Amino acid sequence: MTSTRIVFSNGVVSQASDTPSVSTFLQERRGAYTTTRTHNNGSCLLFWERHLRRLASSARILYNSSPNLLFKSPTPSGLEPIRTPSSSSSLSMWESMIKSLVNDSMNEALPIALKERRDGEELAVTVLVSGDYGQLSGIENMGSDDFLGVFDVSVHFSGYVPFVFGVEGTGARLALVGRGRDVAEAKYSDWVRLRKPLEKLRPPSVTELLLSNDGDQLLEGSITNFFVVCRKDNSEAEDKFLQTCNNSHSFEVQTAPISDGVLPGVIRQLVIEVCRSKGIPIRELASSWSQHELWKEAFITSSLRVLQHVESIQVPKTWELQESDCWNDIAWEQKLFEGGPGMITKTIQEEIMERAGLGGYTLKR
C-alpha cells in the first residue's frame, strides 16, 4: 500500500499519483523551507514555533541577500530587494507574517493529511514559502499588507515511520565529500539541486554526507547538523564522567558555529540548550579531523531523525575532491564508534524527546 503523500498549494490539494516526492517538490519550487513531523500519533507537530521562527529568518535572509533563491523564476539578475524596516521590528514583522501565512495553510491542509495517514505512520511535513517577483512592482517598502500578495505557501505531507533511536545497526555512516554551502544560515530549496553532484562521491553504505571547507574542520551534514563528544586530552578520565556525569573538565560536545557557515538547525539549538541545562560542556567549534583520536562519540541531528548516533566517519586522505569522478577514486581514512550510542548522546536525546510534546503545535479543532 502506498504511503501517504499530499501537496497543498494555494488552496488546492494534490494527492496520490499527482504528488511528487519531497525532493522533487523542492526542486520544482524556489523558496525558503522547513521540515518537521507529527509526533505522538499525529497529535502535534514537533517544535513548530521554532520552525516558524527559523522559516521567517530564512526568508528574510534570502530576501535581503540572495533574492534569486527566494523568488520564482524568472528573477532579473542583479535584483535589489525592496527595503524593509532596518530596526529590530523587521524580523518581528517577518515572523508575524510567516506565522499567519503558514498557519492559515496548515489549519486547512493538516486535517486532510491526517485523515489520509496510514496506521503506524506519522507525517513528515515540509513547508515552503516562495515569492512572486511580479507582485513587487510599485511597492517601495514591504509592509504587512503587501506580504500576502507577494508570498505564497506550499505544504508537502508524506508518511513517515519514526526512526528508532539506539537500536543496533541504526547508526549513521558518514563521509566527507564536499565544501560548505553558500548562504548556509538560511534553509532554501535550491540546495536540494546543488548538493546532487556530491552523490557521485558517496561510498556504498554511507547514509549522510559531510561538508568542510578545508578537509579538516567538519561543518555539518548535507541535511543534518554534526556533533562530536571530544576528550580534552589523552587521559582516560572522561570515561568516569561518561558514567557518573560528575567530571566537567575531561571532555566537551563540539559543533560548528553558525558563523562558520552551517544551518541554524532547530534540533541543533535544542542540543545546545539541553547541554547547558544539564551542565554538559559544549563549545561551538568545528571539530578537527586531525584530533579524531580524541572523539568518544558523535551524532547528527535533524527534525525528522532528532538524534542519530554515528557508527563511522570516512574522510579523504587528501583534500582534492574536485579531481575525483567517483568515490572509489578517493583514498579514505576512517573513524569507528563501537557499541551504539554513548551515554552523552543518550542523555541529550532523551531530554529532547521529553520536551517534544511541550514544543509541539496542536491543530485547532
CSV table of N, CA, C and O in Angstrom, one decimal, residues 45-110:
chain,number,residue,atom,x,y,z
A,45,LEU,N,2.8,18.8,16.0
A,45,LEU,CA,3.9,19.0,15.1
A,45,LEU,C,5.1,19.3,16.0
A,45,LEU,O,5.0,20.2,16.9
A,46,LEU,N,6.2,18.7,15.8
A,46,LEU,CA,7.4,18.8,16.7
A,46,LEU,C,8.0,20.3,16.6
A,46,LEU,O,8.3,20.7,15.5
A,47,PHE,N,8.1,20.9,17.7
A,47,PHE,CA,8.8,22.2,17.8
A,47,PHE,C,8.4,23.2,16.8
A,47,PHE,O,9.2,23.9,16.2
A,48,TRP,N,7.1,23.3,16.6
A,48,TRP,CA,6.5,24.1,15.5
A,48,TRP,C,6.9,25.6,15.5
A,48,TRP,O,7.2,26.2,14.5
A,49,GLU,N,6.8,26.2,16.7
A,49,GLU,CA,7.1,27.6,16.8
A,49,GLU,C,8.5,27.9,16.4
A,49,GLU,O,8.8,28.9,15.8
A,50,ARG,N,9.4,27.0,16.8
A,50,ARG,CA,10.8,27.2,16.5
A,50,ARG,C,11.0,27.1,14.9
A,50,ARG,O,11.8,27.8,14.4
A,51,HIS,N,10.3,26.2,14.3
A,51,HIS,CA,10.4,26.0,12.9
A,51,HIS,C,9.8,27.3,12.2
A,51,HIS,O,10.4,27.7,11.1
A,52,LEU,N,8.8,27.9,12.7
A,52,LEU,CA,8.2,29.1,12.1
A,52,LEU,C,9.2,30.2,12.2
A,52,LEU,O,9.4,31.0,11.2
A,53,ARG,N,9.9,30.3,13.3
A,53,ARG,CA,10.8,31.4,13.5
A,53,ARG,C,12.0,31.2,12.6
A,53,ARG,O,12.5,32.2,12.0
A,54,ARG,N,12.5,30.0,12.4
A,54,ARG,CA,13.6,29.7,11.5
A,54,ARG,C,13.2,30.0,10.1
A,54,ARG,O,14.0,30.5,9.3
A,55,LEU,N,12.0,29.6,9.7
A,55,LEU,CA,11.5,29.8,8.4
A,55,LEU,C,11.4,31.3,8.1
A,55,LEU,O,11.8,31.7,7.0
A,56,ALA,N,10.9,32.1,9.0
A,56,ALA,CA,10.9,33.5,8.8
A,56,ALA,C,12.3,34.1,8.7
A,56,ALA,O,12.5,35.0,7.8
A,57,SER,N,13.2,33.6,9.5
A,57,SER,CA,14.6,34.1,9.4
A,57,SER,C,15.2,33.7,8.0
A,57,SER,O,15.9,34.6,7.4
A,58,SER,N,15.0,32.5,7.6
A,58,SER,CA,15.5,32.1,6.3
A,58,SER,C,14.9,33.0,5.1
A,58,SER,O,15.7,33.4,4.3
A,59,ALA,N,13.6,33.2,5.2
A,59,ALA,CA,13.0,34.1,4.1
A,59,ALA,C,13.6,35.5,4.2
A,59,ALA,O,13.9,36.1,3.1
A,60,ARG,N,13.8,36.0,5.3
A,60,ARG,CA,14.3,37.4,5.5
A,60,ARG,C,15.7,37.5,5.0
A,60,ARG,O,16.1,38.4,4.3
A,61,ILE,N,16.5,36.5,5.3
A,61,ILE,CA,17.9,36.5,4.9
A,61,ILE,C,18.0,36.4,3.4
A,61,ILE,O,18.8,37.1,2.7
A,62,LEU,N,17.2,35.5,2.8
A,62,LEU,CA,17.2,35.3,1.3
A,62,LEU,C,16.7,36.6,0.6
A,62,LEU,O,17.3,37.1,-0.4
A,63,TYR,N,15.7,37.2,1.2
A,63,TYR,CA,15.1,38.4,0.6
A,63,TYR,C,16.2,39.6,0.6
A,63,TYR,O,16.2,40.3,-0.4
A,64,ASN,N,17.0,39.6,1.6
A,64,ASN,CA,17.9,40.7,1.7
A,64,ASN,C,19.3,40.5,1.1
A,64,ASN,O,20.0,41.4,0.7
A,65,SER,N,19.6,39.2,0.9
A,65,SER,CA,21.0,38.9,0.4
A,65,SER,C,21.0,38.1,-0.9
A,65,SER,O,21.9,38.2,-1.7
A,66,SER,N,20.0,37.2,-1.1
A,66,SER,CA,20.0,36.3,-2.2
A,66,SER,C,18.6,36.1,-2.7
A,66,SER,O,18.0,35.0,-2.7
A,67,PRO,N,17.9,37.1,-3.2
A,67,PRO,CA,16.5,37.0,-3.6
A,67,PRO,C,16.3,36.0,-4.7
A,67,PRO,O,15.2,35.5,-4.9
A,68,ASN,N,17.3,35.7,-5.5
A,68,ASN,CA,17.2,34.7,-6.6
A,68,ASN,C,16.9,33.3,-6.0
A,68,ASN,O,16.4,32.5,-6.7
A,69,LEU,N,17.2,33.1,-4.7
A,69,LEU,CA,16.9,31.8,-4.1
A,69,LEU,C,15.5,31.8,-3.5
A,69,LEU,O,15.0,30.8,-3.0
A,70,LEU,N,14.8,33.0,-3.4
A,70,LEU,CA,13.5,33.1,-2.8
A,70,LEU,C,12.4,33.3,-3.8
A,70,LEU,O,11.3,32.7,-3.6
A,71,PHE,N,12.6,34.0,-4.8
A,71,PHE,CA,11.6,34.3,-5.8
A,71,PHE,C,11.5,33.3,-6.9
A,71,PHE,O,12.5,32.8,-7.4
A,72,LYS,N,10.3,33.1,-7.4
A,72,LYS,CA,10.1,32.2,-8.5
A,72,LYS,C,10.8,32.8,-9.8
A,72,LYS,O,10.9,34.0,-9.9
A,73,SER,N,11.2,31.9,-10.6
A,73,SER,CA,11.8,32.3,-11.9
A,73,SER,C,10.7,32.9,-12.8
A,73,SER,O,9.5,32.4,-12.7
A,74,PRO,N,11.0,33.8,-13.7
A,74,PRO,CA,12.3,34.4,-13.8
A,74,PRO,C,12.5,35.6,-12.9
A,74,PRO,O,11.6,36.4,-12.6
A,75,THR,N,13.7,35.7,-12.3
A,75,THR,CA,14.1,36.8,-11.5
A,75,THR,C,15.2,37.6,-12.1
A,75,THR,O,16.2,37.0,-12.5
A,76,PRO,N,15.0,38.9,-12.4
A,76,PRO,CA,16.1,39.6,-13.0
A,76,PRO,C,17.4,39.5,-12.3
A,76,PRO,O,17.5,39.5,-11.1
A,77,SER,N,18.5,39.4,-13.1
A,77,SER,CA,19.8,39.4,-12.4
A,77,SER,C,20.1,40.7,-11.8
A,77,SER,O,19.7,41.8,-12.3
A,78,GLY,N,20.8,40.7,-10.7
A,78,GLY,CA,21.2,41.9,-10.0
A,78,GLY,C,20.0,42.5,-9.3
A,78,GLY,O,20.0,43.7,-9.0
A,79,LEU,N,19.0,41.7,-9.0
A,79,LEU,CA,17.8,42.2,-8.3
A,79,LEU,C,18.2,42.8,-6.9
A,79,LEU,O,18.9,42.2,-6.1
A,80,GLU,N,17.7,44.1,-6.7
A,80,GLU,CA,17.9,44.7,-5.4
A,80,GLU,C,16.6,44.6,-4.6
A,80,GLU,O,15.6,45.1,-5.1
A,81,PRO,N,16.6,43.9,-3.5
A,81,PRO,CA,15.3,43.7,-2.7
A,81,PRO,C,14.7,45.0,-2.3
A,81,PRO,O,15.4,46.0,-2.1
A,82,ILE,N,13.4,45.0,-2.2
A,82,ILE,CA,12.7,46.2,-1.7
A,82,ILE,C,13.1,46.4,-0.2
A,82,ILE,O,13.3,45.5,0.5
A,83,ARG,N,13.1,47.6,0.2
A,83,ARG,CA,13.5,48.0,1.5
A,83,ARG,C,12.5,47.5,2.5
A,83,ARG,O,11.3,47.5,2.3
A,84,THR,N,13.0,47.0,3.6
A,84,THR,CA,12.2,46.7,4.8
A,84,THR,C,12.7,47.5,6.0
A,84,THR,O,13.8,48.0,5.9
A,85,PRO,N,12.0,47.6,7.0
A,85,PRO,CA,12.4,48.4,8.2
A,85,PRO,C,13.8,47.9,8.7
A,85,PRO,O,14.0,46.8,8.8
A,86,SER,N,14.7,48.9,9.0
A,86,SER,CA,16.0,48.5,9.4
A,86,SER,C,16.1,48.2,10.9
A,86,SER,O,17.1,47.7,11.4
A,87,SER,N,15.1,48.5,11.6
A,87,SER,CA,15.1,48.3,13.1
A,87,SER,C,14.8,46.8,13.4
A,87,SER,O,14.6,46.0,12.5
A,88,SER,N,14.9,46.5,14.7
A,88,SER,CA,14.7,45.1,15.1
A,88,SER,C,13.3,44.6,14.8
A,88,SER,O,13.0,43.4,14.8
A,89,SER,N,12.4,45.6,14.6
A,89,SER,CA,11.0,45.2,14.3
A,89,SER,C,10.9,44.5,12.9
A,89,SER,O,9.9,43.8,12.6
A,90,SER,N,11.9,44.6,12.1
A,90,SER,CA,11.9,44.0,10.8
A,90,SER,C,11.7,42.5,10.9
A,90,SER,O,10.9,41.8,10.3
A,91,LEU,N,12.5,41.8,11.8
A,91,LEU,CA,12.4,40.4,12.0
A,91,LEU,C,11.1,40.1,12.6
A,91,LEU,O,10.5,39.0,12.2
A,92,SER,N,10.6,40.9,13.5
A,92,SER,CA,9.3,40.6,14.1
A,92,SER,C,8.2,40.6,13.0
A,92,SER,O,7.3,39.8,13.1
A,93,MET,N,8.3,41.5,12.1
A,93,MET,CA,7.4,41.6,11.0
A,93,MET,C,7.4,40.3,10.2
A,93,MET,O,6.3,39.7,9.9
A,94,TRP,N,8.6,39.9,9.8
A,94,TRP,CA,8.7,38.6,9.1
A,94,TRP,C,8.1,37.4,9.9
A,94,TRP,O,7.4,36.6,9.3
A,95,GLU,N,8.4,37.4,11.1
A,95,GLU,CA,7.9,36.3,12.0
A,95,GLU,C,6.4,36.3,12.0
A,95,GLU,O,5.7,35.3,11.9
A,96,SER,N,5.8,37.5,12.2
A,96,SER,CA,4.4,37.6,12.3
A,96,SER,C,3.7,37.2,10.9
A,96,SER,O,2.7,36.5,10.9
A,97,MET,N,4.2,37.7,9.9
A,97,MET,CA,3.6,37.4,8.6
A,97,MET,C,3.8,35.9,8.2
A,97,MET,O,2.8,35.3,7.7
A,98,ILE,N,5.0,35.4,8.4
A,98,ILE,CA,5.2,34.0,8.1
A,98,ILE,C,4.2,33.1,8.9
A,98,ILE,O,3.6,32.1,8.4
A,99,LYS,N,4.1,33.4,10.2
A,99,LYS,CA,3.3,32.6,11.1
A,99,LYS,C,1.8,32.7,10.6
A,99,LYS,O,1.1,31.6,10.5
A,100,SER,N,1.4,33.9,10.2
A,100,SER,CA,0.0,34.0,9.7
A,100,SER,C,-0.2,33.2,8.4
A,100,SER,O,-1.2,32.5,8.3
A,101,LEU,N,0.7,33.4,7.5
A,101,LEU,CA,0.5,32.7,6.2
A,101,LEU,C,0.6,31.2,6.4
A,101,LEU,O,-0.3,30.5,5.8
A,102,VAL,N,1.5,30.7,7.1
A,102,VAL,CA,1.7,29.2,7.2
A,102,VAL,C,0.6,28.6,8.0
A,102,VAL,O,0.1,27.5,7.6
A,103,ASN,N,0.3,29.2,9.2
A,103,ASN,CA,-0.7,28.6,10.0
A,103,ASN,C,-2.1,28.5,9.3
A,103,ASN,O,-2.9,27.6,9.5
A,104,ASP,N,-2.4,29.5,8.5
A,104,ASP,CA,-3.6,29.5,7.7
A,104,ASP,C,-3.7,28.3,6.8
A,104,ASP,O,-4.7,27.6,6.7
A,105,SER,N,-2.5,28.0,6.1
A,105,SER,CA,-2.5,26.9,5.3
A,105,SER,C,-2.5,25.6,6.1
A,105,SER,O,-3.2,24.6,5.7
A,106,MET,N,-1.8,25.5,7.2
A,106,MET,CA,-1.8,24.3,8.0
A,106,MET,C,-3.1,23.9,8.6
A,106,MET,O,-3.5,22.8,8.6
A,107,ASN,N,-3.9,24.9,9.0
A,107,ASN,CA,-5.2,24.7,9.6
A,107,ASN,C,-6.1,24.1,8.5
A,107,ASN,O,-7.1,23.4,8.9
A,108,GLU,N,-5.9,24.4,7.3
A,108,GLU,CA,-6.7,23.9,6.2
A,108,GLU,C,-6.2,22.5,5.7
A,108,GLU,O,-7.0,21.6,5.4
A,109,ALA,N,-4.9,22.4,5.6
A,109,ALA,CA,-4.3,21.2,5.0
A,109,ALA,C,-4.1,20.0,5.9
A,109,ALA,O,-4.3,18.9,5.5
A,110,LEU,N,-3.7,20.3,7.2
A,110,LEU,CA,-3.3,19.2,8.1
A,110,LEU,C,-4.4,18.3,8.4
A,110,LEU,O,-4.2,17.0,8.4
